[in-house]
Amino acid sequence: MNENYEKSIHRLGRIGVIIGIVFMLGIPAVVSAVYDVWPSGIGELVAVGAGLLAVYIPTNVSEVFGYTPILGSASYITFLTGNVTQLKIPVVVNAQSLVDAAQGTDEGDTVAAIGVAVSSAVTTVIIVIGVILLVPLRPVLMSPTVQTATNYLLPALFGGLLWNYVNDNCGEYRAKNKTLTLIVPILAVLIVNQFYPLSGKQGYVVIGCMALSVLCGYVLYKTGIIKMTPKSSS
């Protein structure tokens, strides 16, 4: 990747994240100042937020470590605009697959940036339209059919992601039998969930599965089951 481009992307990304943090914290602070509704103390904030932080901090950490290799420089705008798992990752993975751009390459990084930017713009337009039509569409959105369909939204998205993973694409290399690294983490989650429900602990589960996947990949590579070959020679 061009060094000047890389430096400019990181500079703009950091500036954007700082601006986003200022707005996210500044608006509640202004509202609290105007209406004089400040929290009574740090203890109250900690008591109220501890439960949420215990759930969301591991989830956010796992997303940063798990998704940044896929997103590349698009990570800044992705984590700033949100809807990472539900929207941005499926968009990036499918965009890279459509143009045959491998993750971890300059082409994959460019495609990810374009995909996330377009996705963010389209999402904003849809949200505006949704706000305008919220009342007229309320009977449709609250119908049993739509409510049932929304339960299958995430499984459908992750099914698409899984299908795109079932290949030997690995950046500038082809990794034969790469898909085998999925077996142990999936079995581990299914077995553990039978004895200890993992609902609400997704962040911890993802972090554990990431470490287990790396370990499985290392063992399979060392034993010769996974074979790496440069794409130029294949």
GROMACS .gro file of C-alpha atoms in nm:
model
  234
    1MET     CA    1   0.000   0.000   0.000
    2ASN     CA    2   0.123   0.350  -0.081
    3GLU     CA    3   0.281   0.494   0.234
    4ASN     CA    4   0.135   0.844   0.184
    5TYR     CA    5  -0.212   0.698   0.131
    6GLU     CA    6  -0.179   0.481   0.441
    7LYS     CA    7  -0.070   0.775   0.656
    8SER     CA    8  -0.353   0.995   0.526
    9ILE     CA    9  -0.611   0.722   0.593
   10HIS     CA   10  -0.494   0.677   0.952
   11ARG     CA   11  -0.485   1.054   1.008
   12LEU     CA   12  -0.836   1.110   0.870
   13GLY     CA   13  -0.963   0.803   1.055
   14ARG     CA   14  -0.832   0.922   1.391
   15ILE     CA   15  -0.972   1.269   1.335
   16GLY     CA   16  -1.310   1.122   1.244
   17VAL     CA   17  -1.316   0.897   1.551
   18ILE     CA   18  -1.227   1.190   1.780
   19ILE     CA   19  -1.506   1.401   1.626
   20GLY     CA   20  -1.748   1.111   1.671
   21ILE     CA   21  -1.653   1.069   2.038
   22VAL     CA   22  -1.696   1.444   2.096
   23PHE     CA   23  -2.048   1.433   1.951
   24MET     CA   24  -2.147   1.113   2.132
   25LEU     CA   25  -2.035   1.246   2.469
   26GLY     CA   26  -2.096   1.614   2.402
   27ILE     CA   27  -2.466   1.596   2.314
   28PRO     CA   28  -2.565   1.418   2.641
   29ALA     CA   29  -2.344   1.663   2.831
   30VAL     CA   30  -2.516   1.964   2.670
   31VAL     CA   31  -2.862   1.817   2.740
   32SER     CA   32  -2.764   1.750   3.103
   33ALA     CA   33  -2.632   2.105   3.138
   34VAL     CA   34  -2.940   2.268   2.985
   35TYR     CA   35  -3.191   2.068   3.193
   36ASP     CA   36  -2.967   2.029   3.500
   37VAL     CA   37  -3.007   1.651   3.514
   38TRP     CA   38  -2.652   1.542   3.595
   39PRO     CA   39  -2.596   1.197   3.753
   40SER     CA   40  -2.570   1.210   4.130
   41GLY     CA   41  -2.221   1.058   4.131
   42ILE     CA   42  -1.965   0.826   3.976
   43GLY     CA   43  -2.087   0.540   4.193
   44GLU     CA   44  -2.433   0.557   4.039
   45LEU     CA   45  -2.289   0.555   3.688
   46VAL     CA   46  -2.073   0.254   3.766
   47ALA     CA   47  -2.362   0.067   3.927
   48VAL     CA   48  -2.589   0.126   3.627
   49GLY     CA   49  -2.327   0.071   3.358
   50ALA     CA   50  -2.134  -0.224   3.504
   51GLY     CA   51  -2.374  -0.485   3.368
   52LEU     CA   52  -2.376  -0.333   3.020
   53LEU     CA   53  -1.998  -0.290   3.014
   54ALA     CA   54  -1.949  -0.655   3.113
   55VAL     CA   55  -2.143  -0.757   2.802
   56TYR     CA   56  -2.035  -0.498   2.547
   57ILE     CA   57  -1.665  -0.453   2.622
   58PRO     CA   58  -1.574  -0.816   2.532
   59THR     CA   59  -1.800  -0.792   2.227
   60ASN     CA   60  -1.635  -0.471   2.108
   61VAL     CA   61  -1.284  -0.606   2.171
   62SER     CA   62  -1.361  -0.924   1.978
   63GLU     CA   63  -1.504  -0.721   1.688
   64VAL     CA   64  -1.193  -0.502   1.665
   65PHE     CA   65  -0.952  -0.797   1.665
   66GLY     CA   66  -1.175  -1.019   1.449
   67TYR     CA   67  -1.295  -0.771   1.188
   68THR     CA   68  -1.002  -0.532   1.140
   69PRO     CA   69  -0.809  -0.781   0.919
   70ILE     CA   70  -1.117  -0.798   0.695
   71LEU     CA   71  -1.193  -0.425   0.693
   72GLY     CA   72  -0.842  -0.282   0.671
   73SER     CA   73  -0.845   0.097   0.660
   74ALA     CA   74  -1.225   0.090   0.644
   75SER     CA   75  -1.223   0.000   1.015
   76TYR     CA   76  -1.243   0.365   1.116
   77ILE     CA   77  -1.565   0.446   0.933
   78THR     CA   78  -1.707   0.101   1.010
   79PHE     CA   79  -1.677   0.124   1.388
   80LEU     CA   80  -1.782   0.488   1.379
   81THR     CA   81  -2.105   0.428   1.185
   82GLY     CA   82  -2.195   0.100   1.359
   83ASN     CA   83  -2.401  -0.200   1.245
   84VAL     CA   84  -2.072  -0.385   1.208
   85THR     CA   85  -2.180  -0.749   1.231
   86GLN     CA   86  -2.530  -0.704   1.091
   87LEU     CA   87  -2.441  -0.491   0.789
   88LYS     CA   88  -2.084  -0.376   0.728
   89ILE     CA   89  -1.908  -0.714   0.746
   90PRO     CA   90  -2.155  -0.890   0.510
   91VAL     CA   91  -2.121  -0.597   0.267
   92VAL     CA   92  -1.741  -0.606   0.272
   93VAL     CA   93  -1.713  -0.985   0.248
   94ASN     CA   94  -1.956  -1.005  -0.044
   95ALA     CA   95  -1.800  -0.706  -0.222
   96GLN     CA   96  -1.453  -0.862  -0.197
   97SER     CA   97  -1.592  -1.193  -0.317
   98LEU     CA   98  -1.767  -1.037  -0.618
   99VAL     CA   99  -1.450  -0.869  -0.747
  100ASP     CA  100  -1.220  -1.153  -0.632
  101ALA     CA  101  -1.022  -0.918  -0.406
  102ALA     CA  102  -0.846  -1.104  -0.125
  103GLN     CA  103  -0.851  -0.978   0.232
  104GLY     CA  104  -0.522  -0.832   0.345
  105THR     CA  105  -0.429  -0.696   0.003
  106ASP     CA  106  -0.439  -0.341  -0.136
  107GLU     CA  107  -0.730  -0.440  -0.362
  108GLY     CA  108  -0.925  -0.590  -0.072
  109ASP     CA  109  -0.861  -0.281   0.139
  110THR     CA  110  -0.987  -0.052  -0.137
  111VAL     CA  111  -1.299  -0.260  -0.200
  112ALA     CA  112  -1.373  -0.268   0.174
  113ALA     CA  113  -1.344   0.111   0.199
  114ILE     CA  114  -1.577   0.164  -0.098
  115GLY     CA  115  -1.826  -0.095   0.026
  116VAL     CA  116  -1.846   0.052   0.377
  117ALA     CA  117  -1.876   0.410   0.247
  118VAL     CA  118  -2.158   0.321   0.008
  119SER     CA  119  -2.327   0.107   0.273
  120SER     CA  120  -2.315   0.393   0.525
  121ALA     CA  121  -2.464   0.639   0.275
  122VAL     CA  122  -2.741   0.399   0.173
  123THR     CA  123  -2.817   0.319   0.539
  124THR     CA  124  -2.849   0.690   0.620
  125VAL     CA  125  -3.094   0.740   0.333
  126ILE     CA  126  -3.299   0.437   0.440
  127ILE     CA  127  -3.310   0.559   0.801
  128VAL     CA  128  -3.437   0.899   0.687
  129ILE     CA  129  -3.705   0.733   0.474
  130GLY     CA  130  -3.791   0.499   0.764
  131VAL     CA  131  -3.837   0.790   1.006
  132ILE     CA  132  -4.065   0.967   0.760
  133LEU     CA  133  -4.272   0.654   0.691
  134LEU     CA  134  -4.260   0.509   1.043
  135VAL     CA  135  -4.621   0.585   1.130
  136PRO     CA  136  -4.775   0.476   0.795
  137LEU     CA  137  -4.570   0.152   0.796
  138ARG     CA  138  -4.624   0.072   1.164
  139PRO     CA  139  -4.901  -0.188   1.100
  140VAL     CA  140  -4.676  -0.369   0.851
  141LEU     CA  141  -4.367  -0.360   1.074
  142MET     CA  142  -4.563  -0.489   1.373
  143SER     CA  143  -4.730  -0.771   1.181
  144PRO     CA  144  -4.654  -1.128   1.299
  145THR     CA  145  -4.503  -1.214   0.960
  146VAL     CA  146  -4.241  -0.938   0.976
  147GLN     CA  147  -4.171  -1.006   1.344
  148THR     CA  148  -4.106  -1.372   1.265
  149ALA     CA  149  -3.885  -1.286   0.966
  150THR     CA  150  -3.661  -1.061   1.175
  151ASN     CA  151  -3.569  -1.360   1.394
  152TYR     CA  152  -3.393  -1.515   1.095
  153LEU     CA  153  -3.205  -1.202   0.987
  154LEU     CA  154  -2.877  -1.267   1.170
  155PRO     CA  155  -2.868  -1.643   1.087
  156ALA     CA  156  -2.915  -1.553   0.720
  157LEU     CA  157  -2.634  -1.297   0.733
  158PHE     CA  158  -2.393  -1.534   0.908
  159GLY     CA  159  -2.488  -1.810   0.666
  160GLY     CA  160  -2.375  -1.588   0.381
  161LEU     CA  161  -2.052  -1.507   0.563
  162LEU     CA  162  -1.986  -1.876   0.627
  163TRP     CA  163  -2.041  -1.959   0.261
  164ASN     CA  164  -1.787  -1.697   0.156
  165TYR     CA  165  -1.538  -1.842   0.404
  166VAL     CA  166  -1.558  -2.189   0.249
  167ASN     CA  167  -1.275  -2.139   0.001
  168ASP     CA  168  -0.896  -2.146  -0.010
  169ASN     CA  169  -0.855  -1.769  -0.047
  170CYS     CA  170  -0.596  -1.634   0.195
  171GLY     CA  171  -0.459  -1.299   0.079
  172GLU     CA  172  -0.177  -1.351  -0.168
  173TYR     CA  173  -0.181  -1.724  -0.096
  174ARG     CA  174  -0.416  -2.016  -0.136
  175ALA     CA  175  -0.467  -2.217   0.181
  176LYS     CA  176  -0.583  -2.567   0.090
  177ASN     CA  177  -0.814  -2.717   0.358
  178LYS     CA  178  -0.843  -2.381   0.538
  179THR     CA  179  -1.209  -2.452   0.611
  180LEU     CA  180  -1.110  -2.734   0.848
  181THR     CA  181  -1.018  -2.471   1.108
  182LEU     CA  182  -1.393  -2.417   1.161
  183ILE     CA  183  -1.467  -2.766   1.290
  184VAL     CA  184  -1.321  -2.754   1.642
  185PRO     CA  185  -1.451  -2.404   1.736
  186ILE     CA  186  -1.802  -2.488   1.612
  187LEU     CA  187  -1.809  -2.819   1.801
  188ALA     CA  188  -1.671  -2.650   2.114
  189VAL     CA  189  -1.947  -2.387   2.111
  190LEU     CA  190  -2.221  -2.645   2.050
  191ILE     CA  191  -2.098  -2.875   2.328
  192VAL     CA  192  -2.038  -2.601   2.587
  193ASN     CA  193  -2.376  -2.443   2.510
  194GLN     CA  194  -2.550  -2.771   2.595
  195PHE     CA  195  -2.420  -2.758   2.954
  196TYR     CA  196  -2.367  -2.385   3.004
  197PRO     CA  197  -2.593  -2.150   2.799
  198LEU     CA  198  -2.383  -1.889   2.620
  199SER     CA  199  -2.662  -1.641   2.552
  200GLY     CA  200  -2.550  -1.290   2.649
  201LYS     CA  201  -2.184  -1.395   2.652
  202GLN     CA  202  -2.119  -1.363   2.279
  203GLY     CA  203  -1.819  -1.135   2.325
  204TYR     CA  204  -1.637  -1.388   2.542
  205VAL     CA  205  -1.732  -1.669   2.305
  206VAL     CA  206  -1.597  -1.486   2.000
  207ILE     CA  207  -1.266  -1.409   2.173
  208GLY     CA  208  -1.232  -1.773   2.277
  209CYS     CA  209  -1.318  -1.899   1.928
  210MET     CA  210  -1.066  -1.661   1.772
  211ALA     CA  211  -0.787  -1.801   1.989
  212LEU     CA  212  -0.904  -2.158   1.923
  213SER     CA  213  -0.920  -2.096   1.547
  214VAL     CA  214  -0.565  -1.960   1.544
  215LEU     CA  215  -0.445  -2.264   1.741
  216CYS     CA  216  -0.626  -2.502   1.504
  217GLY     CA  217  -0.485  -2.325   1.200
  218TYR     CA  218  -0.132  -2.345   1.342
  219VAL     CA  219  -0.162  -2.717   1.423
  220LEU     CA  220  -0.315  -2.801   1.085
  221TYR     CA  221  -0.044  -2.605   0.907
  222LYS     CA  222   0.239  -2.765   1.102
  223THR     CA  223   0.098  -3.113   1.038
  224GLY     CA  224   0.076  -3.041   0.665
  225ILE     CA  225  -0.302  -3.061   0.643
  226ILE     CA  226  -0.325  -2.695   0.545
  227LYS     CA  227  -0.094  -2.620   0.252
  228MET     CA  228  -0.003  -2.264   0.154
  229THR     CA  229   0.080  -2.189  -0.209
  230PRO     CA  230   0.135  -1.846  -0.372
  231LYS     CA  231  -0.148  -1.753  -0.607
  232SER     CA  232   0.101  -1.664  -0.877
  233SER     CA  233   0.221  -2.025  -0.887
  234SER     CA  234  -0.123  -2.184  -0.886
   0.00000   0.00000   0.00000
